[in-house]
Coordinates of C-alpha atoms and ligand atoms in Angstrom, one line a residue:
M1 CA 13.5 -7.9 17.9
S2 CA 16.9 -8.7 18.2
A3 CA 19.7 -6.2 18.4
K4 CA 21.8 -5.9 15.5
L5 CA 24.8 -7.7 16.3
F6 CA 27.7 -6.2 14.0
S7 CA 28.0 -3.4 11.4
V8 CA 27.9 -4.0 7.9
D9 CA 28.4 -1.5 4.8
T10 CA 25.2 -0.9 3.0
K11 CA 24.6 -3.8 0.8
Y12 CA 22.1 -3.7 -2.0
I13 CA 19.9 -6.0 -3.3
F14 CA 18.3 -6.2 -6.8
V15 CA 14.6 -8.1 -7.7
T16 CA 13.8 -8.4 -11.2
G17 CA 11.2 -10.0 -12.8
G18 CA 10.4 -12.1 -15.9
V19 CA 8.1 -14.1 -18.0
V20 CA 4.8 -12.4 -16.8
S21 CA 4.1 -9.6 -14.6
S22 CA 2.2 -9.8 -11.5
L23 CA 4.1 -12.5 -9.9
G24 CA 5.0 -10.6 -6.5
K25 CA 8.5 -9.2 -6.6
G26 CA 7.0 -6.7 -4.1
I27 CA 6.0 -9.5 -1.7
I28 CA 9.0 -11.3 -2.3
S29 CA 11.0 -7.6 -1.3
S30 CA 8.8 -7.3 1.8
S31 CA 9.4 -10.5 2.7
L32 CA 13.3 -10.6 2.5
A33 CA 13.2 -7.1 4.5
C34 CA 10.6 -8.6 6.8
L35 CA 13.2 -11.5 7.4
L36 CA 16.6 -9.0 7.7
E37 CA 14.7 -6.9 10.2
A38 CA 13.8 -9.9 12.2
R39 CA 17.8 -10.6 12.4
G40 CA 18.8 -7.3 13.7
F41 CA 18.8 -5.1 10.5
R42 CA 17.9 -1.8 9.0
V43 CA 16.4 -2.3 5.9
T44 CA 14.4 -0.4 3.3
I45 CA 13.0 -1.1 -0.5
Q46 CA 12.8 1.2 -3.1
K47 CA 10.4 0.5 -6.1
F48 CA 11.4 2.0 -9.5
D49 CA 8.2 1.9 -12.1
P50 CA 9.4 2.3 -16.0
Y51 CA 6.6 4.7 -17.0
I52 CA 6.7 8.3 -17.5
N53 CA 4.1 9.6 -14.8
I54 CA 6.3 11.5 -11.8
D55 CA 4.2 9.8 -9.6
P56 CA 1.2 7.4 -9.9
G57 CA -1.2 9.9 -8.1
T58 CA -2.7 11.1 -11.4
L59 CA -3.5 7.6 -12.3
N60 CA -6.7 6.3 -12.0
P61 CA -7.3 3.0 -10.2
Y62 CA -7.8 0.9 -12.9
E63 CA -4.6 1.7 -14.3
H64 CA -2.2 0.5 -11.4
G65 CA -4.7 0.1 -8.4
E66 CA -4.6 2.0 -5.3
C67 CA -2.5 4.8 -4.7
Y68 CA -0.3 5.0 -2.0
V69 CA 0.9 7.6 0.6
T70 CA 4.2 8.2 2.4
V71 CA 4.1 10.2 5.4
D72 CA 6.4 12.8 3.8
G73 CA 3.6 13.0 0.9
H74 CA 4.6 11.5 -1.4
E75 CA 1.8 9.9 -4.2
A76 CA 3.1 6.4 -4.3
D77 CA 3.1 2.8 -6.1
L78 CA 0.6 0.5 -3.4
D79 CA 3.6 -1.8 -3.2
L80 CA 4.9 0.4 -1.1
G81 CA 2.0 -0.2 1.1
H82 CA 3.6 -3.7 1.6
Y83 CA 7.0 -2.8 2.5
E84 CA 5.5 -1.2 5.2
R85 CA 3.2 -3.8 6.5
F86 CA 5.7 -6.1 6.4
T87 CA 8.2 -4.4 8.2
N88 CA 9.3 -1.5 10.8
M89 CA 10.3 0.8 7.8
R90 CA 8.5 4.2 6.8
T91 CA 9.1 5.1 3.3
T92 CA 9.5 8.3 1.8
R93 CA 9.4 9.8 -1.8
A94 CA 13.0 8.3 -1.9
N95 CA 11.6 4.9 -2.1
N96 CA 9.4 5.3 -5.2
I97 CA 11.0 6.6 -8.5
T98 CA 9.1 6.5 -11.8
T99 CA 11.0 7.3 -15.4
G100 CA 9.4 10.5 -15.4
R101 CA 11.4 11.4 -12.7
I102 CA 14.7 10.5 -13.5
Y103 CA 13.4 12.2 -16.9
Q104 CA 12.3 15.4 -15.4
N105 CA 15.6 15.7 -13.0
V106 CA 18.5 14.9 -15.7
I107 CA 16.2 17.5 -18.1
D108 CA 16.3 20.2 -15.4
K109 CA 20.6 19.6 -14.8
E110 CA 20.5 20.2 -18.6
R111 CA 18.2 23.4 -18.5
R112 CA 20.7 24.2 -15.8
G113 CA 23.7 23.7 -17.8
D114 CA 24.7 21.7 -15.4
Y115 CA 26.1 18.9 -18.0
L116 CA 28.8 21.7 -19.4
G117 CA 28.0 21.5 -23.1
K118 CA 27.7 17.7 -23.3
T119 CA 25.2 15.5 -25.0
V120 CA 22.8 14.4 -22.9
Q121 CA 22.3 10.7 -23.1
I122 CA 20.5 7.7 -21.8
V123 CA 23.9 6.0 -20.8
P124 CA 25.6 7.4 -19.1
H125 CA 23.6 10.6 -18.1
I126 CA 19.8 8.5 -17.2
T127 CA 21.9 5.6 -15.7
D128 CA 23.6 8.0 -13.7
E129 CA 21.0 9.4 -12.4
I130 CA 19.0 6.1 -11.5
K131 CA 22.0 5.0 -9.6
R132 CA 22.4 8.3 -7.6
N133 CA 19.0 7.5 -6.8
V134 CA 19.2 3.8 -5.7
K135 CA 22.8 5.3 -3.6
L136 CA 20.8 8.2 -2.1
L137 CA 18.9 5.7 0.3
G138 CA 22.3 3.8 0.9
N139 CA 24.3 7.0 1.9
T140 CA 21.7 8.1 4.7
G141 CA 23.6 5.9 6.2
D142 CA 20.4 5.0 7.9
Y143 CA 20.3 1.1 6.4
D144 CA 22.2 -2.1 6.2
F145 CA 20.2 -3.4 3.0
V146 CA 18.9 -1.1 0.3
I147 CA 16.1 -3.7 -1.4
T148 CA 15.6 -1.7 -5.1
E149 CA 12.4 -3.5 -6.7
I150 CA 13.0 -3.3 -10.8
G151 CA 9.3 -2.6 -11.7
G152 CA 7.9 -4.2 -15.2
T153 CA 9.2 -7.4 -16.5
V154 CA 12.8 -8.0 -18.2
G155 CA 12.8 -7.7 -21.9
D156 CA 10.1 -4.5 -21.6
I157 CA 11.9 -1.7 -23.9
E158 CA 11.1 0.8 -20.7
S159 CA 12.7 -1.6 -18.0
L160 CA 16.1 -1.6 -19.5
P161 CA 17.8 1.9 -18.5
F162 CA 16.8 0.2 -15.2
I163 CA 18.6 -2.7 -15.5
E164 CA 21.7 -1.4 -17.3
A165 CA 22.0 0.6 -13.9
M166 CA 21.8 -1.9 -12.2
R167 CA 24.2 -3.9 -14.1
Q168 CA 26.4 -1.1 -13.6
L169 CA 26.3 -1.2 -9.7
Q170 CA 26.8 -4.8 -9.9
W171 CA 30.3 -4.6 -11.7
E172 CA 31.2 -1.3 -9.3
L173 CA 29.9 -2.9 -6.0
G174 CA 30.8 -6.4 -6.3
T175 CA 29.7 -9.0 -3.4
D176 CA 28.1 -5.7 -2.5
A177 CA 25.1 -6.2 -4.6
L178 CA 22.9 -9.2 -5.5
C179 CA 20.5 -9.8 -8.2
I180 CA 17.1 -11.8 -7.1
H181 CA 15.2 -12.3 -10.1
L182 CA 11.8 -13.7 -9.8
T183 CA 10.3 -15.7 -12.3
Y184 CA 7.2 -18.1 -13.5
V185 CA 7.0 -21.6 -13.7
P186 CA 3.7 -22.6 -15.5
Y187 CA 1.8 -26.0 -14.9
L188 CA 0.5 -26.8 -18.1
H189 CA -2.6 -29.5 -17.3
A190 CA -2.6 -31.0 -20.8
A191 CA 1.0 -32.3 -20.2
K192 CA 0.4 -32.8 -16.9
E193 CA 3.9 -30.8 -16.5
L194 CA 5.8 -27.7 -14.6
K195 CA 7.9 -26.4 -17.5
T196 CA 10.9 -24.3 -17.1
K197 CA 11.7 -22.7 -20.5
P198 CA 10.2 -19.5 -19.5
T199 CA 12.3 -19.1 -16.4
Q200 CA 15.5 -20.2 -18.8
H201 CA 14.7 -17.8 -21.0
S202 CA 14.1 -15.5 -19.0
V203 CA 17.3 -15.8 -16.9
K204 CA 18.6 -15.7 -21.0
Q205 CA 17.3 -12.1 -21.6
L206 CA 18.8 -11.1 -18.2
Q207 CA 22.2 -12.4 -19.2
E208 CA 21.8 -10.7 -22.5
V209 CA 22.1 -7.3 -21.0
G210 CA 25.0 -8.4 -18.7
I211 CA 23.6 -9.6 -15.5
R212 CA 23.9 -12.7 -13.3
P213 CA 21.6 -13.9 -11.5
D214 CA 22.6 -14.9 -7.7
V215 CA 19.2 -16.2 -6.7
L216 CA 16.0 -17.4 -8.4
V217 CA 13.1 -17.3 -7.0
L218 CA 10.2 -19.4 -8.9
R219 CA 6.6 -18.7 -8.5
T220 CA 4.4 -21.6 -8.8
E221 CA 1.2 -23.1 -8.4
R222 CA 2.6 -26.5 -7.6
D223 CA 5.8 -27.9 -6.0
I224 CA 9.1 -28.0 -8.3
P225 CA 10.8 -31.4 -7.5
A226 CA 14.0 -30.7 -6.5
P227 CA 16.1 -32.7 -9.4
M228 CA 13.8 -29.8 -11.7
R229 CA 15.2 -27.3 -9.5
R230 CA 18.7 -28.4 -9.8
K231 CA 17.8 -28.1 -13.4
I232 CA 17.0 -24.9 -13.5
A233 CA 20.2 -24.3 -11.6
L234 CA 22.4 -25.7 -14.1
F235 CA 20.9 -23.9 -17.3
C236 CA 20.5 -20.5 -15.0
N237 CA 24.2 -20.5 -14.0
V238 CA 22.9 -20.3 -10.2
S239 CA 24.0 -22.2 -7.0
P240 CA 21.6 -25.7 -6.7
D241 CA 20.9 -24.0 -3.1
A242 CA 20.1 -20.5 -4.3
V243 CA 17.1 -21.6 -6.4
V244 CA 14.1 -21.4 -4.3
Q245 CA 10.2 -21.7 -5.1
S246 CA 7.6 -19.4 -3.8
M247 CA 4.0 -21.4 -4.1
D248 CA 0.6 -19.4 -3.8
V249 CA -0.2 -19.7 -0.3
P250 CA -3.5 -18.4 1.4
T251 CA -2.3 -15.7 2.5
I252 CA 0.7 -13.1 1.6
Y253 CA 1.6 -13.2 5.1
Q254 CA 2.9 -16.9 5.4
V255 CA 5.4 -15.8 2.5
P256 CA 8.2 -14.6 5.2
V257 CA 7.7 -18.3 6.8
K258 CA 7.8 -20.0 3.4
M259 CA 11.2 -18.2 2.2
H260 CA 13.0 -18.3 5.7
E261 CA 12.0 -22.4 5.3
Q262 CA 14.1 -22.3 2.2
H263 CA 16.4 -20.3 4.0
L264 CA 16.4 -17.2 1.5
D265 CA 17.5 -14.6 4.0
E266 CA 20.6 -16.9 4.8
I267 CA 21.2 -17.8 1.2
V268 CA 21.2 -14.0 1.0
L269 CA 23.5 -12.4 4.0
R270 CA 25.8 -15.8 2.5
K271 CA 26.6 -14.6 -0.8
M272 CA 27.0 -11.0 0.0
N273 CA 29.6 -11.9 3.1
V274 CA 27.3 -11.2 5.9
P275 CA 28.0 -14.0 9.0
V276 CA 24.9 -15.6 9.1
E277 CA 24.2 -15.8 13.5
G278 CA 20.9 -17.4 14.9
E279 CA 17.5 -17.1 13.4
P280 CA 15.2 -14.3 13.1
D281 CA 13.3 -13.4 15.6
M282 CA 9.5 -14.1 14.0
K283 CA 7.7 -14.6 16.9
P284 CA 5.4 -11.4 16.9
W285 CA 4.6 -12.1 13.2
M286 CA 3.8 -16.0 14.4
H287 CA 1.3 -15.0 17.1
F288 CA -0.2 -13.1 14.0
L289 CA -0.1 -16.1 11.5
D290 CA -1.5 -18.0 14.3
K291 CA -4.7 -15.5 15.5
L292 CA -5.0 -15.6 11.1
D293 CA -5.0 -19.5 11.5
N294 CA -7.2 -19.9 14.4
A295 CA -10.0 -17.7 14.1
T296 CA -13.5 -19.1 13.3
E297 CA -15.9 -16.5 13.8
T298 CA -16.7 -14.2 11.0
V299 CA -17.2 -10.5 10.8
T300 CA -18.9 -9.2 8.1
I301 CA -17.6 -5.7 6.8
G302 CA -19.5 -4.0 3.8
L303 CA -17.2 -1.2 1.3
V304 CA -19.1 1.0 -0.4
G305 CA -17.3 2.2 -3.4
K306 CA -16.9 2.9 -7.1
Y307 CA -13.9 0.5 -7.7
V308 CA -15.4 -2.3 -6.5
E309 CA -14.3 -5.0 -9.0
L310 CA -10.9 -3.9 -8.4
Q311 CA -9.1 -6.0 -6.1
D312 CA -6.5 -3.5 -5.7
A313 CA -8.1 -0.4 -5.8
Y314 CA -8.6 0.0 -1.7
K315 CA -5.8 -2.4 -1.2
S316 CA -4.3 -0.9 2.1
I317 CA -8.2 -0.5 3.6
N318 CA -8.6 -4.3 2.9
E319 CA -5.3 -5.1 4.5
A320 CA -6.1 -2.8 8.0
L321 CA -9.6 -4.5 7.9
L322 CA -8.0 -8.0 7.5
Q323 CA -5.2 -7.2 10.3
A324 CA -8.0 -5.3 12.7
A325 CA -10.2 -8.4 12.5
T326 CA -7.5 -10.8 13.1
Y327 CA -6.9 -9.0 16.3
N328 CA -10.2 -9.0 17.2
D329 CA -9.9 -13.1 16.4
R330 CA -12.7 -12.9 14.1
R331 CA -12.2 -14.4 10.4
L332 CA -12.8 -11.2 7.9
K333 CA -15.7 -11.6 5.4
L334 CA -15.3 -8.4 3.3
V335 CA -18.5 -7.4 1.0
Y336 CA -18.2 -5.3 -1.7
I337 CA -21.0 -2.9 -2.6
H338 CA -21.1 -0.9 -5.8
S339 CA -22.2 2.5 -4.8
E340 CA -23.3 3.0 -8.4
K341 CA -25.6 0.1 -7.9
L342 CA -27.3 1.4 -4.4
D343 CA -30.7 2.9 -4.2
E344 CA -33.3 3.2 -1.8
S345 CA -34.8 0.0 -3.4
N346 CA -31.9 -2.0 -2.6
V347 CA -29.8 -0.6 0.1
E348 CA -32.0 -2.6 3.0
E349 CA -31.1 -5.8 1.4
K350 CA -27.3 -5.0 0.6
L351 CA -26.4 -3.7 4.4
S352 CA -28.7 -5.3 6.6
G353 CA -26.5 -8.3 6.9
M354 CA -23.6 -6.1 7.8
D355 CA -22.1 -6.1 11.2
G356 CA -20.1 -2.7 10.1
V357 CA -19.6 -0.3 6.9
I358 CA -16.9 1.6 5.1
I359 CA -17.5 4.6 2.9
A360 CA -14.7 4.6 0.6
P361 CA -12.6 7.6 -0.2
G362 CA -12.9 8.9 -4.1
F363 CA -13.1 11.3 -6.3
G364 CA -15.9 12.6 -8.1
Q365 CA -19.7 12.5 -8.6
R366 CA -20.1 8.5 -9.9
G367 CA -21.1 6.7 -7.3
I368 CA -21.8 9.3 -4.8
E369 CA -25.6 9.4 -4.6
G370 CA -25.4 5.5 -3.5
K371 CA -22.9 6.7 -0.3
F372 CA -25.8 9.0 0.4
V373 CA -28.4 6.2 0.1
A374 CA -26.2 3.9 2.4
L375 CA -24.9 6.6 5.2
K376 CA -28.6 7.5 5.7
W377 CA -29.6 3.9 6.3
L378 CA -26.5 3.2 8.5
R379 CA -27.4 6.0 10.5
E380 CA -30.7 5.9 10.9
H381 CA -29.9 2.2 11.6
D382 CA -27.0 3.0 13.8
V383 CA -24.7 0.2 12.0
P384 CA -21.3 0.8 12.9
T385 CA -20.1 3.1 10.3
F386 CA -16.8 4.2 9.2
G387 CA -15.9 7.0 6.4
I388 CA -12.8 7.5 5.1
C389 CA -11.6 10.7 3.3
L390 CA -14.3 11.0 0.5
G391 CA -16.5 8.7 3.1
M392 CA -15.9 11.2 5.7
Q393 CA -17.0 14.2 3.3
C394 CA -20.3 12.2 2.3
M395 CA -21.1 11.7 6.1
V396 CA -21.2 15.5 6.9
I397 CA -23.1 16.1 3.5
E398 CA -25.7 13.1 4.2
F399 CA -26.3 14.9 7.8
A400 CA -26.3 18.5 6.6
R401 CA -29.1 17.1 3.9
N402 CA -31.4 14.6 6.1
V403 CA -30.6 15.9 9.8
L404 CA -30.1 19.9 9.4
G405 CA -32.6 19.9 6.4
F406 CA -29.9 21.5 3.7
A407 CA -32.0 19.5 0.6
D408 CA -29.0 20.9 -1.9
A409 CA -25.8 20.4 0.8
N410 CA -23.0 19.2 -1.6
S411 CA -18.9 19.4 -1.9
T412 CA -18.1 22.1 -4.3
E413 CA -16.2 19.2 -5.8
M414 CA -19.5 17.6 -6.9
D415 CA -21.8 21.0 -7.2
L416 CA -20.1 24.4 -7.5
H417 CA -23.4 26.1 -7.2
T418 CA -25.0 24.0 -4.1
S419 CA -26.1 26.8 -1.3
H420 CA -24.7 24.6 1.3
N421 CA -20.8 24.0 0.6
V422 CA -20.6 21.7 3.6
I423 CA -17.6 20.5 2.0
D424 CA -15.4 23.3 0.3
L425 CA -12.3 23.3 -1.3
M426 CA -9.4 24.7 1.1
E427 CA -8.5 28.0 0.5
E428 CA -4.6 26.8 -0.4
Q429 CA -5.8 24.9 -2.9
K430 CA -8.0 27.7 -5.0
S431 CA -5.2 29.2 -6.8
I432 CA -3.9 25.6 -7.6
T433 CA -4.2 24.7 -11.5
D434 CA -2.1 21.5 -11.5
K435 CA -3.2 18.1 -10.8
G436 CA -0.2 16.4 -10.3
G437 CA 1.2 16.2 -6.4
T438 CA -0.7 19.1 -5.7
M439 CA -3.2 17.9 -2.8
R440 CA -2.9 17.8 1.0
L441 CA -0.6 15.4 1.0
G442 CA 1.1 13.1 3.8
A443 CA 1.0 13.1 7.1
Y444 CA -0.7 16.1 9.7
E445 CA -0.9 16.3 13.2
C446 CA -4.6 15.7 14.7
R447 CA -5.8 16.5 18.1
L448 CA -8.7 14.6 19.4
V449 CA -11.5 15.3 21.9
A450 CA -11.0 13.5 25.0
G451 CA -13.6 11.0 25.6
S452 CA -14.4 10.6 22.0
R453 CA -14.7 7.1 20.2
A454 CA -11.6 8.5 18.0
A455 CA -9.3 9.6 21.2
E456 CA -10.6 6.2 22.9
A457 CA -9.3 4.1 20.1
Y458 CA -6.0 5.8 19.6
G459 CA -5.7 6.2 23.6
S460 CA -4.6 9.4 22.8
G461 CA -5.4 12.8 22.1
S462 CA -2.7 13.7 19.5
V463 CA -2.2 11.3 16.4
S464 CA -0.3 11.9 13.0
E465 CA -2.1 10.0 9.9
R466 CA -1.7 10.6 6.4
H467 CA -3.8 12.4 4.1
R468 CA -4.5 12.4 0.4
H469 CA -7.6 15.4 -0.6
R470 CA -8.3 18.8 -1.8
F471 CA -11.5 19.8 -0.1
E472 CA -12.4 19.7 3.4
F473 CA -15.3 20.2 6.3
N474 CA -16.4 23.9 5.7
G475 CA -15.9 25.4 9.3
E476 CA -18.4 27.8 8.4
Y477 CA -21.1 24.8 9.2
R478 CA -19.3 23.6 12.5
E479 CA -21.7 25.3 14.9
C480 CA -24.7 24.2 12.9
F481 CA -23.6 20.3 12.6
E482 CA -22.5 19.9 16.9
Q483 CA -25.4 21.6 17.8
A484 CA -27.5 19.1 16.2
G485 CA -25.3 16.2 16.9
M486 CA -22.2 15.6 14.6
K487 CA -19.4 16.8 16.8
C488 CA -15.9 17.6 15.3
V489 CA -13.3 15.7 17.5
G490 CA -10.8 15.5 15.4
E491 CA -8.4 19.0 14.5
N492 CA -5.2 20.1 13.1
P493 CA -3.5 22.7 15.8
A494 CA -2.1 24.3 13.1
T495 CA -4.8 25.3 10.7
H496 CA -7.9 24.0 13.0
L497 CA -8.9 21.7 9.4
V498 CA -11.5 19.3 11.0
E499 CA -10.5 16.1 10.8
V500 CA -12.6 13.9 12.0
V501 CA -16.3 13.6 12.8
E502 CA -18.9 11.3 15.1
L503 CA -22.4 11.0 16.1
P504 CA -21.5 10.4 19.9
D505 CA -25.1 8.9 20.3
H506 CA -24.4 6.3 17.6
R507 CA -22.6 2.8 18.6
W508 CA -19.5 3.6 16.3
F509 CA -20.3 6.0 13.5
V510 CA -16.6 7.8 12.5
G511 CA -15.7 9.9 9.6
T512 CA -11.7 10.6 9.5
Q513 CA -10.7 13.1 6.9
Y514 CA -7.1 11.2 6.7
H515 CA -6.8 7.8 6.1
P516 CA -5.6 5.7 8.9
E517 CA -5.6 2.6 6.4
Y518 CA -1.7 3.5 5.5
S519 CA -0.3 3.5 8.7
S520 CA -2.0 0.0 9.5
T521 CA 0.9 -2.9 9.7
V522 CA 0.6 -6.3 10.3
L523 CA 2.7 -5.6 13.9
S524 CA 1.4 -2.7 14.6
P525 CA -2.3 -2.3 13.1
N526 CA -4.2 1.0 13.2
P527 CA -6.3 1.7 16.6
L528 CA -9.4 3.0 14.5
F529 CA -9.7 -0.1 12.7
L530 CA -9.3 -2.2 15.3
S531 CA -11.9 -0.1 17.2
F532 CA -14.3 -0.1 14.4
V533 CA -14.2 -3.7 14.0
K534 CA -14.4 -4.8 17.6
A535 CA -17.4 -2.2 17.3
A536 CA -19.3 -4.2 14.4
I537 CA -18.2 -7.3 16.5
A538 CA -20.3 -5.7 19.5
Y539 CA -23.2 -5.4 17.1
D540 CA -23.4 -8.8 15.4
T541 CA -23.4 -10.4 19.2
E542 CA -26.4 -8.2 20.0
N543 CA -28.4 -8.6 16.8
H544 CA -27.5 -12.4 17.2
D545 CA -28.7 -11.9 21.3
K546 CA -32.2 -10.2 19.7
Ligands
LIG1 N1 -12.1 13.9 -3.5 C1 -12.2 14.5 -2.3 C2 -11.2 15.3 -2.0 O1 -9.7 15.8 -3.1 C3 -11.6 13.4 -1.1 C4 -10.6 12.9 -2.0 C5 -10.4 11.0 -1.3 O2 -10.9 10.6 -0.6 N2 -9.1 10.6 -1.0 O3 -10.8 16.2 -0.7

């Protein structure tokens, strides 16, 4: 990474979206951050979510997909996962703020009497609180650029206070603030035409609330001809060179390159009066893309979970696997296996083609028996297997039932009255009744036993990974498991909680109480995923040679 050549006061970039949702504001924000970092700047991205929940921790994955976890233990929107995967940044709770949190802060202040008898209103009190949260990151002095992604779509009632706060900030900050508006240019098959009207309307909507976007990024499935882009520029009061298209690409990791080809990074720097010097250093990124492009052989990984019909439910696991496969020079073939539909009659058919299998994290009873059936088959057939969080807990339960002979062994999450509570509620969780933000969350140290698969994978005896759970391996059973061959090879040094279990006499059978997928990035893939995929490839090769 090139060194920062000059210092700039913190600049604020706002990313809004119009026309439809799911346009990929998170990917555009991440791509811009990736390019700015590759130019030597220090960048962070924050996301404002316009819903009332304090954080997405209490939402089920059908609502907004995976819940991401930051190092400091904040349950966050999955876009923060993109931010981290595309860059070197580590996000914290300051990087994801909901309407609920803004209101909670304002109401807390009102109750304390901080407003000195004033009537508390959306403008200025809510908007001031939003502005405070934007500047909070800039004021740390740690960043040259703070990119703020405004969730939702312009025109939504619930986004209005955020848009108003952004308008005020643009007014206060002048060229230190910039607005990138992302819209959609649909192609109408019947008319055989791209249509710019929705974009014009969406920009008009922004202008109605006093915001003139500086840059337009147009999502499209077809190339938008230059004259059409000029027309959009003219109608939308944007300079013609600041209309950039974002065409569908086979992988999101190509987006930074596509954005750079159209000079998005330079346009932003120029508009913010930052000298443009040289080119971003994208060598490591291009190395990854080359590998992704050139891999011809496949590695087939099964993912056993109950949300397999939702493409975003296991987002970080999917991406960590893709990164690991790519660095192992393989194309990832990910096969989703619905745990609710898995039983003894079909387990062989569903799992026998897999080179490796992940048992997914999760909560509650639904689909759990399918995970036990899968684990028994995988253990008995010595297939590389990776259990993550609930997946690790299931590994422990299956082993207790079928190897230790504790027929009703379970987690007290599923069965309060089991006679063998091999997974049990953590002591500090026992008095907690609130659901929001009360799990064991965030990064904790884990000491690894020398010579274990996990220690070898990391090349270290101590790692720090992120957690999100209430239940734990019940230490009273530790002896019992170790004697029968399931080793506790990772432990938290302060609490002695078991964080990693494995079967050393198997090819690769590892369970982690933590979520290693959260820390895996394009330029720094997670070692445990790399090691698991490597083992899957070796198993595949062995099978071929038979
Ligand atoms: N439900 C389990 C617990 O709370 C596992 C959670 C998870 O997989 N993230 O401990």
